[in-house]
Amino acid sequence: MPQPPRVYKTVAIVLRQRKLGDTDKILTLYTANLGKVEAVAKGVRKAKSRLAGHVEPLTQATFMLAKGKSLDIVTQVETIESFQPLRDDLDRLSRALYACELLDKFTEPHAENFGLYRLLLDTLRRVMTEPNVDTPLRFYEMSLLKDAGYTPELEECVVCRERLRAVTNYWTAGGGGVVCTNCLGDEASVRPISTNAIKLLRLLLHGRYHDVAPVSIDAALASELERALGEYVRWVLERDVRSAAFIDAVRRRRPSRVPVAAVSAEDEDT
């Protein structure tokens, strides 16, 4: 049986990086044809490294990777799209890093899924160019949940299974969707959710992005959607998403006061 090639080529987006020793970094890449992989960029922290400008988080690039015993090695890399406008705007950067972190947390290594690669690429481009930076994220969150098999229940009460009426109902992340007023006492942790929020969640679930993008969403409704999907994402992952706190920090502070450390998708030394 022929052996797979020791060196292979793939297009990927850099999700994050972390330090390895004094001069190297471990990159987490989401590839177009291999799913999520980790690879070492040797010497990338040296001042004269030729790799350094091509392996920053958010970068889409063509990678040449050599098979290693535990981790593959980056031998060559060429940037396709740097997404520089994202890096120049903290509002957009915070959303882009959130998108990358979510994909990292929702996926296992080497599980090929071109649809998720394309979803991330489209989301980064939307966040980079569109006036409303949050609508792309809500569509992205719902798409990830659907792909992972955690579609929220938005048509029937999760307790009694009666069809929801067009009144204020209640959102339960732990219950997996919406609970009606009659069953409110059966769910421990709930919050009110408006009829308009449920309608938009349904559109995010069943529609395409160009169906969602033109919808005018006021600040209160946008906050309601973000809170509901954020709670559900945390429940599914069973942990917090660090970049969500960065989004909140950017909202609270003037850009010049946001800590530089909060901007980096880089972990501690390995």
mmCIF file of C-alpha atoms in Angstrom:
data_model
loop_
_atom_site.group_PDB
_atom_site.id
_atom_site.type_symbol
_atom_site.label_atom_id
_atom_site.label_comp_id
_atom_site.label_asym_id
_atom_site.label_seq_id
_atom_site.Cartn_x
_atom_site.Cartn_y
_atom_site.Cartn_z
ATOM 1 C CA MET A 1 0.000 0.000 0.000
ATOM 2 C CA PRO A 2 1.536 3.376 -0.967
ATOM 3 C CA GLN A 3 2.578 5.636 1.895
ATOM 4 C CA PRO A 4 1.081 9.157 2.113
ATOM 5 C CA PRO A 5 3.497 11.918 1.055
ATOM 6 C CA ARG A 6 5.769 13.243 3.770
ATOM 7 C CA VAL A 7 5.336 16.836 2.561
ATOM 8 C CA TYR A 8 1.900 18.102 1.622
ATOM 9 C CA LYS A 9 0.280 21.361 0.531
ATOM 10 C CA THR A 10 -2.927 22.846 1.875
ATOM 11 C CA VAL A 11 -4.804 26.128 2.040
ATOM 12 C CA ALA A 12 -5.680 27.116 5.608
ATOM 13 C CA ILE A 13 -6.760 29.901 7.924
ATOM 14 C CA VAL A 14 -4.721 30.462 11.090
ATOM 15 C CA LEU A 15 -7.073 30.159 14.067
ATOM 16 C CA ARG A 16 -4.524 30.780 16.795
ATOM 17 C CA GLN A 17 -0.898 30.363 17.778
ATOM 18 C CA ARG A 18 1.018 29.642 20.966
ATOM 19 C CA LYS A 19 4.676 29.893 21.905
ATOM 20 C CA LEU A 20 6.927 26.844 21.845
ATOM 21 C CA GLY A 21 10.326 27.251 23.438
ATOM 22 C CA ASP A 22 12.309 30.405 22.714
ATOM 23 C CA THR A 23 11.874 30.802 18.969
ATOM 24 C CA ASP A 24 9.012 28.620 17.704
ATOM 25 C CA LYS A 25 5.214 28.707 17.690
ATOM 26 C CA ILE A 26 2.521 26.076 17.366
ATOM 27 C CA LEU A 27 -0.149 27.105 14.873
ATOM 28 C CA THR A 28 -3.726 25.875 14.906
ATOM 29 C CA LEU A 29 -4.881 25.843 11.286
ATOM 30 C CA TYR A 30 -8.275 25.170 9.785
ATOM 31 C CA THR A 31 -7.626 23.738 6.354
ATOM 32 C CA ALA A 32 -9.826 23.523 3.288
ATOM 33 C CA ASN A 33 -9.397 19.769 2.850
ATOM 34 C CA LEU A 34 -8.037 18.292 6.091
ATOM 35 C CA GLY A 35 -10.016 19.965 8.854
ATOM 36 C CA LYS A 36 -8.155 21.314 11.880
ATOM 37 C CA VAL A 37 -4.422 20.596 12.164
ATOM 38 C CA GLU A 38 -1.589 21.817 14.359
ATOM 39 C CA ALA A 39 1.865 22.573 13.001
ATOM 40 C CA VAL A 40 5.107 24.060 14.306
ATOM 41 C CA ALA A 41 6.473 27.223 12.721
ATOM 42 C CA LYS A 42 10.169 26.916 13.580
ATOM 43 C CA GLY A 43 12.147 30.093 14.256
ATOM 44 C CA VAL A 44 9.103 32.267 13.616
ATOM 45 C CA ARG A 45 9.811 34.441 16.658
ATOM 46 C CA LYS A 46 13.233 35.427 15.354
ATOM 47 C CA ALA A 47 13.471 38.959 13.968
ATOM 48 C CA LYS A 48 14.504 37.807 10.470
ATOM 49 C CA SER A 49 12.051 34.923 10.124
ATOM 50 C CA ARG A 50 10.520 34.657 6.664
ATOM 51 C CA LEU A 51 7.471 32.934 8.077
ATOM 52 C CA ALA A 52 6.485 35.553 10.649
ATOM 53 C CA GLY A 53 4.304 37.781 8.495
ATOM 54 C CA HIS A 54 2.372 34.848 7.043
ATOM 55 C CA VAL A 55 1.265 32.945 10.154
ATOM 56 C CA GLU A 56 -0.592 35.539 12.228
ATOM 57 C CA PRO A 57 -4.118 34.610 13.397
ATOM 58 C CA LEU A 58 -6.835 35.293 10.773
ATOM 59 C CA THR A 59 -4.418 34.893 7.862
ATOM 60 C CA GLN A 60 -5.508 32.739 4.936
ATOM 61 C CA ALA A 61 -2.455 31.188 3.330
ATOM 62 C CA THR A 62 -1.081 28.292 1.329
ATOM 63 C CA PHE A 63 1.034 26.059 3.571
ATOM 64 C CA MET A 64 3.629 23.426 2.784
ATOM 65 C CA LEU A 65 3.742 21.070 5.741
ATOM 66 C CA ALA A 66 6.113 18.209 6.519
ATOM 67 C CA LYS A 67 4.855 15.245 8.520
ATOM 68 C CA GLY A 68 6.425 15.068 11.973
ATOM 69 C CA LYS A 69 6.331 12.492 14.768
ATOM 70 C CA SER A 70 3.794 14.409 16.852
ATOM 71 C CA LEU A 71 3.294 17.747 15.088
ATOM 72 C CA ASP A 72 3.725 18.682 11.452
ATOM 73 C CA ILE A 73 6.295 21.318 10.483
ATOM 74 C CA VAL A 74 5.670 24.437 8.387
ATOM 75 C CA THR A 75 8.267 24.444 5.616
ATOM 76 C CA GLN A 76 6.819 27.170 3.389
ATOM 77 C CA VAL A 77 3.870 29.541 3.555
ATOM 78 C CA GLU A 78 2.453 32.181 1.243
ATOM 79 C CA THR A 79 -0.314 34.590 2.256
ATOM 80 C CA ILE A 80 -3.484 34.574 0.183
ATOM 81 C CA GLU A 81 -5.494 37.066 2.238
ATOM 82 C CA SER A 82 -4.154 38.875 5.310
ATOM 83 C CA PHE A 83 -7.417 40.517 6.398
ATOM 84 C CA GLN A 84 -5.464 43.624 7.356
ATOM 85 C CA PRO A 85 -8.605 45.825 7.669
ATOM 86 C CA LEU A 86 -9.739 43.514 10.478
ATOM 87 C CA ARG A 87 -6.510 44.139 12.361
ATOM 88 C CA ASP A 88 -6.877 47.904 11.964
ATOM 89 C CA ASP A 89 -10.322 48.061 13.621
ATOM 90 C CA LEU A 90 -10.821 46.701 17.138
ATOM 91 C CA ASP A 91 -14.566 46.213 16.697
ATOM 92 C CA ARG A 92 -13.994 44.044 13.639
ATOM 93 C CA LEU A 93 -10.902 42.349 15.066
ATOM 94 C CA SER A 94 -12.733 41.268 18.221
ATOM 95 C CA ARG A 95 -15.489 39.619 16.159
ATOM 96 C CA ALA A 96 -13.010 37.927 13.838
ATOM 97 C CA LEU A 97 -11.048 36.432 16.745
ATOM 98 C CA TYR A 98 -14.325 35.240 18.268
ATOM 99 C CA ALA A 99 -15.198 33.456 15.017
ATOM 100 C CA CYS A 100 -11.815 31.721 14.960
ATOM 101 C CA GLU A 101 -12.030 30.686 18.599
ATOM 102 C CA LEU A 102 -15.510 29.234 18.122
ATOM 103 C CA LEU A 103 -14.411 27.088 15.197
ATOM 104 C CA ASP A 104 -11.427 25.864 17.210
ATOM 105 C CA LYS A 105 -13.667 24.892 20.134
ATOM 106 C CA PHE A 106 -16.417 23.313 18.026
ATOM 107 C CA THR A 107 -14.165 21.035 15.962
ATOM 108 C CA GLU A 108 -11.895 18.049 16.520
ATOM 109 C CA PRO A 109 -8.531 17.612 14.739
ATOM 110 C CA HIS A 110 -8.430 16.066 11.264
ATOM 111 C CA ALA A 111 -12.208 16.070 10.742
ATOM 112 C CA GLU A 112 -12.493 17.279 7.167
ATOM 113 C CA ASN A 113 -15.292 19.795 6.620
ATOM 114 C CA PHE A 114 -14.937 22.154 3.677
ATOM 115 C CA GLY A 115 -18.296 23.734 4.535
ATOM 116 C CA LEU A 116 -16.944 25.012 7.863
ATOM 117 C CA TYR A 117 -13.776 26.281 6.206
ATOM 118 C CA ARG A 118 -15.893 28.199 3.708
ATOM 119 C CA LEU A 119 -18.193 29.447 6.472
ATOM 120 C CA LEU A 120 -15.256 30.899 8.404
ATOM 121 C CA LEU A 121 -13.754 32.499 5.306
ATOM 122 C CA ASP A 122 -17.088 34.083 4.344
ATOM 123 C CA THR A 123 -17.634 35.287 7.914
ATOM 124 C CA LEU A 124 -14.220 36.960 8.111
ATOM 125 C CA ARG A 125 -14.907 38.745 4.822
ATOM 126 C CA ARG A 126 -18.350 39.863 6.008
ATOM 127 C CA VAL A 127 -17.029 41.128 9.336
ATOM 128 C CA MET A 128 -14.281 42.974 7.460
ATOM 129 C CA THR A 129 -16.547 44.749 4.971
ATOM 130 C CA GLU A 130 -20.110 45.062 6.237
ATOM 131 C CA PRO A 131 -21.437 47.975 8.333
ATOM 132 C CA ASN A 132 -23.110 45.684 10.874
ATOM 133 C CA VAL A 133 -20.365 43.501 12.333
ATOM 134 C CA ASP A 134 -22.668 41.444 14.567
ATOM 135 C CA THR A 135 -25.177 40.013 12.084
ATOM 136 C CA PRO A 136 -22.431 37.898 10.423
ATOM 137 C CA LEU A 137 -21.560 36.483 13.850
ATOM 138 C CA ARG A 138 -25.146 35.540 14.692
ATOM 139 C CA PHE A 139 -25.456 33.695 11.368
ATOM 140 C CA TYR A 140 -22.077 32.054 12.003
ATOM 141 C CA GLU A 141 -23.029 30.908 15.523
ATOM 142 C CA MET A 142 -26.278 29.381 14.324
ATOM 143 C CA SER A 143 -24.511 27.661 11.418
ATOM 144 C CA LEU A 144 -21.919 26.123 13.761
ATOM 145 C CA LEU A 145 -24.621 24.934 16.157
ATOM 146 C CA LYS A 146 -26.567 23.375 13.303
ATOM 147 C CA ASP A 147 -23.467 21.640 11.930
ATOM 148 C CA ALA A 148 -22.642 20.260 15.383
ATOM 149 C CA GLY A 149 -26.152 18.858 15.815
ATOM 150 C CA TYR A 150 -27.312 21.364 18.426
ATOM 151 C CA THR A 151 -30.110 23.089 16.537
ATOM 152 C CA PRO A 152 -32.214 25.015 19.101
ATOM 153 C CA GLU A 153 -35.941 24.317 19.278
ATOM 154 C CA LEU A 154 -37.747 27.428 18.024
ATOM 155 C CA GLU A 155 -41.126 26.099 16.908
ATOM 156 C CA GLU A 156 -42.412 24.180 19.927
ATOM 157 C CA CYS A 157 -42.059 24.468 23.690
ATOM 158 C CA VAL A 158 -39.165 22.264 24.771
ATOM 159 C CA VAL A 159 -41.245 20.968 27.722
ATOM 160 C CA CYS A 160 -44.827 20.373 26.578
ATOM 161 C CA ARG A 161 -44.156 20.314 22.810
ATOM 162 C CA GLU A 162 -47.094 22.620 22.113
ATOM 163 C CA ARG A 163 -46.551 25.012 19.214
ATOM 164 C CA LEU A 164 -45.303 28.383 20.432
ATOM 165 C CA ARG A 165 -47.746 31.281 20.408
ATOM 166 C CA ALA A 166 -46.787 34.784 19.236
ATOM 167 C CA VAL A 167 -46.293 36.155 22.753
ATOM 168 C CA THR A 168 -43.299 36.710 24.988
ATOM 169 C CA ASN A 169 -41.929 33.237 25.693
ATOM 170 C CA TYR A 170 -38.754 32.209 27.526
ATOM 171 C CA TRP A 171 -35.296 31.119 26.423
ATOM 172 C CA THR A 172 -33.572 28.193 28.123
ATOM 173 C CA ALA A 173 -30.061 27.375 26.963
ATOM 174 C CA GLY A 174 -29.944 24.238 29.101
ATOM 175 C CA GLY A 175 -33.296 23.104 27.729
ATOM 176 C CA GLY A 176 -32.194 23.646 24.151
ATOM 177 C CA GLY A 177 -34.564 26.380 23.014
ATOM 178 C CA VAL A 178 -37.802 28.113 23.912
ATOM 179 C CA VAL A 179 -40.213 27.288 26.744
ATOM 180 C CA CYS A 180 -43.804 28.573 26.786
ATOM 181 C CA THR A 181 -45.394 30.554 29.587
ATOM 182 C CA ASN A 182 -47.427 27.544 30.777
ATOM 183 C CA CYS A 183 -44.273 25.482 31.401
ATOM 184 C CA LEU A 184 -42.185 28.259 32.900
ATOM 185 C CA GLY A 185 -41.973 26.610 36.309
ATOM 186 C CA ASP A 186 -40.459 23.435 34.852
ATOM 187 C CA GLU A 187 -37.224 25.123 33.746
ATOM 188 C CA ALA A 188 -34.747 26.413 36.336
ATOM 189 C CA SER A 189 -32.812 28.970 34.298
ATOM 190 C CA VAL A 190 -34.819 30.995 31.801
ATOM 191 C CA ARG A 191 -35.075 34.539 30.492
ATOM 192 C CA PRO A 192 -37.828 36.271 28.500
ATOM 193 C CA ILE A 193 -37.436 36.226 24.731
ATOM 194 C CA SER A 194 -39.481 38.420 22.431
ATOM 195 C CA THR A 195 -41.513 37.335 19.427
ATOM 196 C CA ASN A 196 -39.204 39.298 17.121
ATOM 197 C CA ALA A 197 -36.139 37.583 18.551
ATOM 198 C CA ILE A 198 -37.669 34.155 17.923
ATOM 199 C CA LYS A 199 -38.557 35.169 14.351
ATOM 200 C CA LEU A 200 -34.972 36.256 13.700
ATOM 201 C CA LEU A 201 -33.532 33.113 15.261
ATOM 202 C CA ARG A 202 -35.721 31.104 12.895
ATOM 203 C CA LEU A 203 -34.460 33.154 9.965
ATOM 204 C CA LEU A 204 -30.856 32.589 11.060
ATOM 205 C CA LEU A 205 -31.550 28.865 11.285
ATOM 206 C CA HIS A 206 -33.462 28.323 8.057
ATOM 207 C CA GLY A 207 -32.417 31.220 5.832
ATOM 208 C CA ARG A 208 -29.327 32.031 3.858
ATOM 209 C CA TYR A 209 -27.061 34.885 4.769
ATOM 210 C CA HIS A 210 -28.436 37.193 2.096
ATOM 211 C CA ASP A 211 -31.895 36.679 3.647
ATOM 212 C CA VAL A 212 -30.632 37.844 7.041
ATOM 213 C CA ALA A 213 -28.251 40.662 6.093
ATOM 214 C CA PRO A 214 -30.864 43.239 4.956
ATOM 215 C CA VAL A 215 -32.954 42.942 8.134
ATOM 216 C CA SER A 216 -32.847 46.077 10.271
ATOM 217 C CA ILE A 217 -32.093 45.094 13.879
ATOM 218 C CA ASP A 218 -32.234 47.694 16.641
ATOM 219 C CA ALA A 219 -29.804 47.680 19.554
ATOM 220 C CA ALA A 220 -32.180 46.012 22.026
ATOM 221 C CA LEU A 221 -33.047 43.183 19.641
ATOM 222 C CA ALA A 222 -29.386 42.715 18.674
ATOM 223 C CA SER A 223 -28.493 42.409 22.360
ATOM 224 C CA GLU A 224 -31.290 39.869 22.886
ATOM 225 C CA LEU A 225 -30.056 37.710 20.014
ATOM 226 C CA GLU A 226 -26.437 37.898 21.144
ATOM 227 C CA ARG A 227 -27.332 36.955 24.707
ATOM 228 C CA ALA A 228 -29.515 33.999 23.691
ATOM 229 C CA LEU A 229 -27.034 32.490 21.231
ATOM 230 C CA GLY A 230 -24.075 33.259 23.498
ATOM 231 C CA GLU A 231 -25.704 31.407 26.387
ATOM 232 C CA TYR A 232 -26.480 28.459 24.165
ATOM 233 C CA VAL A 233 -22.945 28.326 22.744
ATOM 234 C CA ARG A 234 -21.494 28.318 26.273
ATOM 235 C CA TRP A 235 -23.906 25.573 27.318
ATOM 236 C CA VAL A 236 -22.975 23.409 24.320
ATOM 237 C CA LEU A 237 -19.226 23.947 24.818
ATOM 238 C CA GLU A 238 -19.475 23.733 28.624
ATOM 239 C CA ARG A 239 -17.008 26.602 28.928
ATOM 240 C CA ASP A 240 -16.634 30.317 28.305
ATOM 241 C CA VAL A 241 -15.360 31.771 25.045
ATOM 242 C CA ARG A 242 -12.461 34.101 25.827
ATOM 243 C CA SER A 243 -12.965 36.297 22.783
ATOM 244 C CA ALA A 244 -16.512 37.126 23.906
ATOM 245 C CA ALA A 245 -14.969 38.983 26.844
ATOM 246 C CA PHE A 246 -12.731 40.860 24.400
ATOM 247 C CA ILE A 247 -15.815 41.975 22.436
ATOM 248 C CA ASP A 248 -17.317 43.282 25.676
ATOM 249 C CA ALA A 249 -14.067 45.084 26.540
ATOM 250 C CA VAL A 250 -14.001 46.810 23.154
ATOM 251 C CA ARG A 251 -17.585 47.968 23.654
ATOM 252 C CA ARG A 252 -16.906 49.327 27.144
ATOM 253 C CA ARG A 253 -13.656 51.138 26.482
ATOM 254 C CA ARG A 254 -12.213 53.554 24.021
ATOM 255 C CA PRO A 255 -9.946 51.639 21.574
ATOM 256 C CA SER A 256 -6.797 53.229 22.983
ATOM 257 C CA ARG A 257 -7.545 51.768 26.411
ATOM 258 C CA VAL A 258 -8.145 48.173 25.361
ATOM 259 C CA PRO A 259 -5.171 46.100 26.601
ATOM 260 C CA VAL A 260 -2.925 44.978 23.759
ATOM 261 C CA ALA A 261 -2.727 41.523 25.313
ATOM 262 C CA ALA A 262 -6.464 41.115 24.853
ATOM 263 C CA VAL A 263 -6.108 41.507 21.108
ATOM 264 C CA SER A 264 -3.810 38.539 20.528
ATOM 265 C CA ALA A 265 -5.078 35.047 19.776
ATOM 266 C CA GLU A 266 -1.934 33.695 21.379
ATOM 267 C CA ASP A 267 -1.750 31.403 24.375
ATOM 268 C CA GLU A 268 0.925 30.962 26.997
ATOM 269 C CA ASP A 269 4.227 29.185 26.311
ATOM 270 C CA THR A 270 4.048 25.482 25.649
#
